[in-house]
PDB file of C-alpha atoms and ligand atoms in Angstrom:
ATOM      1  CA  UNK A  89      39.584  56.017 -11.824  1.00  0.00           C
ATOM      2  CA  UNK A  90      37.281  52.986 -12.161  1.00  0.00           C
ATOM      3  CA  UNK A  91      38.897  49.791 -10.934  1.00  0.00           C
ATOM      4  CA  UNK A  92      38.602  46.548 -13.160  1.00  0.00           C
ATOM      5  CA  UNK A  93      36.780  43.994 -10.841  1.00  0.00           C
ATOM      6  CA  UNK A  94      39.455  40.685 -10.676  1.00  0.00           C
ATOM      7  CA  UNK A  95      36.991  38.371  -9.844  1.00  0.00           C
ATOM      8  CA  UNK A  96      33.539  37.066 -11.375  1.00  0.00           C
ATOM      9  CA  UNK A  97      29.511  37.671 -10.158  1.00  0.00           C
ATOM     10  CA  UNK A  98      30.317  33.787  -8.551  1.00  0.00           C
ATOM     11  CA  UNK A  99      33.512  34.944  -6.706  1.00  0.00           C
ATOM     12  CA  UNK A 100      35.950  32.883  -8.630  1.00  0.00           C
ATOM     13  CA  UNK A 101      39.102  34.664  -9.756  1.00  0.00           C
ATOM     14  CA  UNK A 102      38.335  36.206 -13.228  1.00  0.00           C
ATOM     15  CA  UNK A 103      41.176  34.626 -15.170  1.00  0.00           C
ATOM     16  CA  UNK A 104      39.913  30.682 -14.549  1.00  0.00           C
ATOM     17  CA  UNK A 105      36.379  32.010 -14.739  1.00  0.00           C
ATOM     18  CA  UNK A 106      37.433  32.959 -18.558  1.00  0.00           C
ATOM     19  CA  UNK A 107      39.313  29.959 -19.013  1.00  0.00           C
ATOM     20  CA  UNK A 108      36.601  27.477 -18.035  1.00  0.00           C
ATOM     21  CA  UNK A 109      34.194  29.658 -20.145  1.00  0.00           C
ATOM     22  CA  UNK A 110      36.657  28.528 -23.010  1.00  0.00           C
ATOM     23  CA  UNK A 111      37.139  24.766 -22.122  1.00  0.00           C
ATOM     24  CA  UNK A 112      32.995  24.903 -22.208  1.00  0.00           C
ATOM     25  CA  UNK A 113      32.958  26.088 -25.825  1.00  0.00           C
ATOM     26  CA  UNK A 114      35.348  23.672 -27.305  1.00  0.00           C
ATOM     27  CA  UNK A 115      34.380  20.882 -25.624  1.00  0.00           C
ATOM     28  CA  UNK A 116      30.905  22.034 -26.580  1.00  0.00           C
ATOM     29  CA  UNK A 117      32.226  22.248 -30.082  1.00  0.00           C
ATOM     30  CA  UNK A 118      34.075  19.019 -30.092  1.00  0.00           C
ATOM     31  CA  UNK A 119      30.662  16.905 -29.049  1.00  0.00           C
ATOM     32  CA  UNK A 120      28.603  18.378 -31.472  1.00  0.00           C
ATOM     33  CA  UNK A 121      31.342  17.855 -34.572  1.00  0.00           C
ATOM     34  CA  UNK A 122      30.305  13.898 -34.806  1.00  0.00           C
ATOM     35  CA  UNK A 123      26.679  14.540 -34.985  1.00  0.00           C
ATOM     36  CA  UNK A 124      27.152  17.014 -37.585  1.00  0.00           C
ATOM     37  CA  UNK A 125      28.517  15.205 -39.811  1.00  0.00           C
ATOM     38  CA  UNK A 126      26.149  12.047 -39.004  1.00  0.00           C
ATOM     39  CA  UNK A 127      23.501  14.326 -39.914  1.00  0.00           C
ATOM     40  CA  UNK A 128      24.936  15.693 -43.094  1.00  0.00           C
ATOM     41  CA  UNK A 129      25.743  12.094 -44.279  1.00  0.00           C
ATOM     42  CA  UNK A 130      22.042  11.224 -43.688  1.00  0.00           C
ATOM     43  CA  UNK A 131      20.610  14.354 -45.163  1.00  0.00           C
ATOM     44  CA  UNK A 132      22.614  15.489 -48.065  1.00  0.00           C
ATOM     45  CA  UNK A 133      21.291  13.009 -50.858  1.00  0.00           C
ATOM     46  CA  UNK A 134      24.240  13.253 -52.577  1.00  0.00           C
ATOM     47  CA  UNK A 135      26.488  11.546 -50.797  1.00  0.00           C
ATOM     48  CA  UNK A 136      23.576   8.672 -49.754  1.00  0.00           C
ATOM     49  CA  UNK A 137      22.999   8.711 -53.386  1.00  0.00           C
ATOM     50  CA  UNK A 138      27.116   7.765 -54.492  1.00  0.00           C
ATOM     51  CA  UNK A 139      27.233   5.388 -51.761  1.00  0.00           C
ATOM     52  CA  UNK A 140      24.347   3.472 -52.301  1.00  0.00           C
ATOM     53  CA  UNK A 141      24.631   2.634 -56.066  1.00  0.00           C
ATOM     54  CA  UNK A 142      23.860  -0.899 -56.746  1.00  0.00           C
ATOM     55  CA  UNK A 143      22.675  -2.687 -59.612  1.00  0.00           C
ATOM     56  CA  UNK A 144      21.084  -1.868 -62.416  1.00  0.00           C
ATOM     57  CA  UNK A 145      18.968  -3.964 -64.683  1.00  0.00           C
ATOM     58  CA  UNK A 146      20.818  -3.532 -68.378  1.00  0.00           C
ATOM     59  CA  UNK A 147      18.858  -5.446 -70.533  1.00  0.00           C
ATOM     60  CA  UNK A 148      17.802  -9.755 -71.144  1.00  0.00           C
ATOM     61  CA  UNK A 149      20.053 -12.620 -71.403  1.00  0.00           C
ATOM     62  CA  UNK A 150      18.130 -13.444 -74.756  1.00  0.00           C
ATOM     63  CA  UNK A 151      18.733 -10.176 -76.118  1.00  0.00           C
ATOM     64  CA  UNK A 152      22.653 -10.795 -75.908  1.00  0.00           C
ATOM     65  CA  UNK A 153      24.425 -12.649 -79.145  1.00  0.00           C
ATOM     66  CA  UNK A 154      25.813 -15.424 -77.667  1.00  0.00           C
ATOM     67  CA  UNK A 155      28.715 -16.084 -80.126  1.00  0.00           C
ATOM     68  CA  UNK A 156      30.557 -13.113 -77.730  1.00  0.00           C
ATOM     69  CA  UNK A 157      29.819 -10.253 -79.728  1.00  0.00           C
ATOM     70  CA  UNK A 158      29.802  -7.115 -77.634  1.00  0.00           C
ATOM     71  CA  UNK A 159      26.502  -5.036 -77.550  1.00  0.00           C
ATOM     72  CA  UNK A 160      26.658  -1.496 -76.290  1.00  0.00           C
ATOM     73  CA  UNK A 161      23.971   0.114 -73.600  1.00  0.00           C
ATOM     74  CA  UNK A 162      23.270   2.767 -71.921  1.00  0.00           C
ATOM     75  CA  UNK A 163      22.928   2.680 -68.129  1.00  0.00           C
ATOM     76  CA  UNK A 164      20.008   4.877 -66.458  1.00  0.00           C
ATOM     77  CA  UNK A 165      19.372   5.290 -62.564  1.00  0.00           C
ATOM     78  CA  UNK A 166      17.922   8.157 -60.685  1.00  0.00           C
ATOM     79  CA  UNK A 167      20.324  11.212 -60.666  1.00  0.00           C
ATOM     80  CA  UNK A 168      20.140  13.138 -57.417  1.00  0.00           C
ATOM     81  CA  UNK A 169      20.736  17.159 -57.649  1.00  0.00           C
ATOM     82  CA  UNK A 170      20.313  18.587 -54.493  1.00  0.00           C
ATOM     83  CA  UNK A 171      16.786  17.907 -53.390  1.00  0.00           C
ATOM     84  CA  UNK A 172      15.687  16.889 -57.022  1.00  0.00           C
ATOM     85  CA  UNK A 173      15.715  13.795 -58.516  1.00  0.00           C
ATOM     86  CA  UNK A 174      16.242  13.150 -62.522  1.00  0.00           C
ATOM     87  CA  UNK A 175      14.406   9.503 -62.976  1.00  0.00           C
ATOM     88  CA  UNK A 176      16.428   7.289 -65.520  1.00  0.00           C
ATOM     89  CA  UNK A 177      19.156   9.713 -66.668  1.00  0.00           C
ATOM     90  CA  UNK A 178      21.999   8.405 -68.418  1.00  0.00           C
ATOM     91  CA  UNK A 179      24.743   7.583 -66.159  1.00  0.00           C
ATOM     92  CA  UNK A 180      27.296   5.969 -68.819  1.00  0.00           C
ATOM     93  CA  UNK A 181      27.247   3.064 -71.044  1.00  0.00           C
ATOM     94  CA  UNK A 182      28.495  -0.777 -71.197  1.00  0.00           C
ATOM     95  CA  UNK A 183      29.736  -3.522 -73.287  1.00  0.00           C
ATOM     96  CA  UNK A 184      28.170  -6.447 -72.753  1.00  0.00           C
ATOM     97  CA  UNK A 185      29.473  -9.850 -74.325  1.00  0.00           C
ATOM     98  CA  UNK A 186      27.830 -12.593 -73.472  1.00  0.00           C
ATOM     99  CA  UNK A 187      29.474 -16.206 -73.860  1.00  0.00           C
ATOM    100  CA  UNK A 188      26.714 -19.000 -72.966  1.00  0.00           C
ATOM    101  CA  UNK A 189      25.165 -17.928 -69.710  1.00  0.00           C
ATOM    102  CA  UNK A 190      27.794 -15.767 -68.673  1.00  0.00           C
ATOM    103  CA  UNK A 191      28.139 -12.439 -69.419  1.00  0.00           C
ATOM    104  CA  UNK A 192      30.948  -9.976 -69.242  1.00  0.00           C
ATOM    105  CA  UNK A 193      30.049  -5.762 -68.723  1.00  0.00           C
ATOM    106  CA  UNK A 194      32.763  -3.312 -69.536  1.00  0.00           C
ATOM    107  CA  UNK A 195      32.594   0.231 -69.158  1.00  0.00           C
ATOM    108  CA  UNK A 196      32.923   2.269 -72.039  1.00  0.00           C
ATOM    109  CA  UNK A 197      35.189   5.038 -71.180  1.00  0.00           C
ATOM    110  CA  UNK A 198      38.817   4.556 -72.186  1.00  0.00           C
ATOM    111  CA  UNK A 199      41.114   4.555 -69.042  1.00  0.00           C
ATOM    112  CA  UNK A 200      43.493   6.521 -71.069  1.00  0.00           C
ATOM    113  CA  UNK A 201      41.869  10.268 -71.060  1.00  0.00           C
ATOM    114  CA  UNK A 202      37.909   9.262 -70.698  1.00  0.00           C
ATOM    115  CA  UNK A 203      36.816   9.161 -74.073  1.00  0.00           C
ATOM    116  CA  UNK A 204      34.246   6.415 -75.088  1.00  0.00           C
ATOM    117  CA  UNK A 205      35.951   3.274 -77.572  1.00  0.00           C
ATOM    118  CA  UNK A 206      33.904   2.219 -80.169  1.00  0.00           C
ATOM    119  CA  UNK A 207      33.934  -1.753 -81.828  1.00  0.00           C
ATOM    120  CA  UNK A 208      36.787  -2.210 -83.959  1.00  0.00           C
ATOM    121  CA  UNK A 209      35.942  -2.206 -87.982  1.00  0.00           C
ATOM    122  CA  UNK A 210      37.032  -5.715 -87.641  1.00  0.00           C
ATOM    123  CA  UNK A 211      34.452  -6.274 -84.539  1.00  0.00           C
ATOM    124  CA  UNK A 212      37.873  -8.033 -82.913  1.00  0.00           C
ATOM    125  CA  UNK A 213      37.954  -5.719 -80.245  1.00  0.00           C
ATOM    126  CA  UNK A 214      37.486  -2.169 -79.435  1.00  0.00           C
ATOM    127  CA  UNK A 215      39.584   0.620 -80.665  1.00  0.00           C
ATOM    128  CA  UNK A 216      39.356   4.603 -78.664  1.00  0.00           C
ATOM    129  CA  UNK A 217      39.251   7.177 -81.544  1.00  0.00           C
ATOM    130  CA  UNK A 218      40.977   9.476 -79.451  1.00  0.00           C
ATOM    131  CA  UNK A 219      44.502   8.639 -79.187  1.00  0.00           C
ATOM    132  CA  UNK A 220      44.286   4.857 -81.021  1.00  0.00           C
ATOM    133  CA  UNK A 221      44.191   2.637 -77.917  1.00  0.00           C
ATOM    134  CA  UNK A 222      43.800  -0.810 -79.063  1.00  0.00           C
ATOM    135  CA  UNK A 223      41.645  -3.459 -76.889  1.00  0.00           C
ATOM    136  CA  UNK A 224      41.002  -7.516 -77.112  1.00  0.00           C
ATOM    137  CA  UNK A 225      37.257  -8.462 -76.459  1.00  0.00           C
ATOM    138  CA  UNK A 226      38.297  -9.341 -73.299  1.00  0.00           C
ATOM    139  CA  UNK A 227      39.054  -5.808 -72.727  1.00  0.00           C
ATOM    140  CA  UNK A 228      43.006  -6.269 -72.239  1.00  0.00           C
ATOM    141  CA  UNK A 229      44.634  -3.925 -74.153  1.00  0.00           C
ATOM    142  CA  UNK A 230      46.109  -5.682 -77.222  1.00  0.00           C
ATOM    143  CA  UNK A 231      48.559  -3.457 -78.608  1.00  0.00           C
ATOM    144  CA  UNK A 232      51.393  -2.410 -76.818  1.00  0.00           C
ATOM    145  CA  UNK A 233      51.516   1.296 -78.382  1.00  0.00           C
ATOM    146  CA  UNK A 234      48.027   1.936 -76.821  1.00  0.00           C
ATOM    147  CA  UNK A 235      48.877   4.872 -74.426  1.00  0.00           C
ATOM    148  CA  UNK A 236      46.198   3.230 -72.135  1.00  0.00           C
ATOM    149  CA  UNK A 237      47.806   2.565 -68.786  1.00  0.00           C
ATOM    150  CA  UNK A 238      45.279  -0.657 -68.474  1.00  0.00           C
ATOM    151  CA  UNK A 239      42.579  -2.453 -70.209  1.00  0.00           C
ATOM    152  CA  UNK A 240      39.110  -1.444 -69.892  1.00  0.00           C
ATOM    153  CA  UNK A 241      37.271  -1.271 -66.765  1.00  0.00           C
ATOM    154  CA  UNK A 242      35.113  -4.693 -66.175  1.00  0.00           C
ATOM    155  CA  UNK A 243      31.748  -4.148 -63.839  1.00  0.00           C
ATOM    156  CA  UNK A 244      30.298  -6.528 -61.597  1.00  0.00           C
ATOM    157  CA  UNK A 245      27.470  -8.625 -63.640  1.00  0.00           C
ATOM    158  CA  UNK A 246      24.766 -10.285 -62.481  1.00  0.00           C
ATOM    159  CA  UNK A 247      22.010 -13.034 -64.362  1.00  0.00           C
ATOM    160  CA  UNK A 248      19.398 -13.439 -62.310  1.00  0.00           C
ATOM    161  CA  UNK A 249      15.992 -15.719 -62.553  1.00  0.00           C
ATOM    162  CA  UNK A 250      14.442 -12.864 -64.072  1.00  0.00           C
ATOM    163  CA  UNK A 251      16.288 -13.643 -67.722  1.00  0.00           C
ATOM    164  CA  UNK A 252      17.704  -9.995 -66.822  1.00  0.00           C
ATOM    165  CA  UNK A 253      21.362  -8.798 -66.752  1.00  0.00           C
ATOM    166  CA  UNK A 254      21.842  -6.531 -63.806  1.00  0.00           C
ATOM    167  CA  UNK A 255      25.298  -4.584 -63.739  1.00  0.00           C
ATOM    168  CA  UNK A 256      26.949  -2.602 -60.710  1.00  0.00           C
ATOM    169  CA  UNK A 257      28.239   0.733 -62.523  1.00  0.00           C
ATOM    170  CA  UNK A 258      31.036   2.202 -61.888  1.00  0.00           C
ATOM    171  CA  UNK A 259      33.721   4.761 -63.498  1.00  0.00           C
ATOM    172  CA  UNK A 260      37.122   4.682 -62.412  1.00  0.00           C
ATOM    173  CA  UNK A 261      40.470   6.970 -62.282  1.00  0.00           C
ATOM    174  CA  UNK A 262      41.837   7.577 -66.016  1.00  0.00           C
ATOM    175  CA  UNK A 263      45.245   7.917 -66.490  1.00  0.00           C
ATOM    176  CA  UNK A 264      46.984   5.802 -64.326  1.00  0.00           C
ATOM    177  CA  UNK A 265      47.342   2.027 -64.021  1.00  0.00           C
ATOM    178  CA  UNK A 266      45.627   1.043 -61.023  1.00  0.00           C
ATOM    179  CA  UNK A 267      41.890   0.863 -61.220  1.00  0.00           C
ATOM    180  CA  UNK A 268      40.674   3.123 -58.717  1.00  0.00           C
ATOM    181  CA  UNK A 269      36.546   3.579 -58.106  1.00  0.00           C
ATOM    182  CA  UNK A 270      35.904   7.233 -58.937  1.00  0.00           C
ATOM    183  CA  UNK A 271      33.380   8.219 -55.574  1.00  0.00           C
TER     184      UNK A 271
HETATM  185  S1  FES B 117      41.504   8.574 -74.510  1.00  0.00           S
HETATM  186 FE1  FES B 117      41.653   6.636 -75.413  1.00  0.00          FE
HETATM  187  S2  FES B 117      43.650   6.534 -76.162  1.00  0.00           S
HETATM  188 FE2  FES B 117      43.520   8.474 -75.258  1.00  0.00          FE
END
């Protein structure tokens, strides 16, 4: 019968020869976690992409009625899929309404269920076809039937010396009342 050698090549008892081979691994393991996921946050556009949105330029400050009528546009910035990039895909869309030199940006989407409110007939406000959310200009929500938890979403806005309108998009949580950045 073959006996099972009980120590290793270095002469150390077998068992804590194993058991140091294991504490080598993990700790091994443990190190190299951090820079993994440094690396993957610095390679996987994705996530640099999501993080890293900032303004946009929208449109000019002379374009905008300035009576406070809302205008709706379309927001475009590069769209990162993997290693490809999309140049000036749509993203979402905005009200602006400008009042003098300031301007106010509102996201479209209805922070009921997501769908996007048009102007009301009466151009008053802003009603969501869906489920008959009513909104002021301001974006509050203006009648107190609207299932809409809160009014719509308002974006950072920016007029610069350009004469342009620059706006920070964002979209946000439906469905509940706190207004909570969607990542
Ligand atoms: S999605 Fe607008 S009221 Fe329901």
């Amino acid at each position: 019968m073959t006996e099972v050698p009980t120590t290793s090549p270095d002469g150390r008892p077998r068992r804590s020869f194993l058991a140091a081979l294991g504490a080598v691994a993990v700790g091994g393991l443990a190190a190299f976690a951090p820079v993994a996921a440094a690396v993957v946050s610095v390679f996987d556009p994705l996530r640099k992409r999501s993080a890293d949105r900032d303004f946009v330029r929208v449109t000019r400050l002379s374009v905008l009625p300035a009576d406070g009528r809302p205008r709706k546009f379309t927001i475009t910035d590069d769209l990162v899929d993997g290693w490809t990039t999309y140049q000036d895909s749509p993203i979402g869309a905005v009200y602006l309404r400008r009042e003098g030199d300031s301007v106010q940006a509102l996201n479209v989407v209805c922070p009921h269920a997501g769908c996007f409110v048009n102007i009301a007939p009466s151009g008053e406000g802003f009603a969501c076809p869906c489920h008959k959310s009513q909104f002021a200009l301001d974006g509050s929500v203006s009648d107190p039937s609207s299932p809409a938890p809160r009014g719509l979403d308002s974006l950072n806005v920016e007029v610069r010396d350009d004469g342009g309108v620059y706006v920070r998009f964002q979209n946000f949580r439906t469905g509940q009342k706190d207004k909570t950045p969607l990542v």
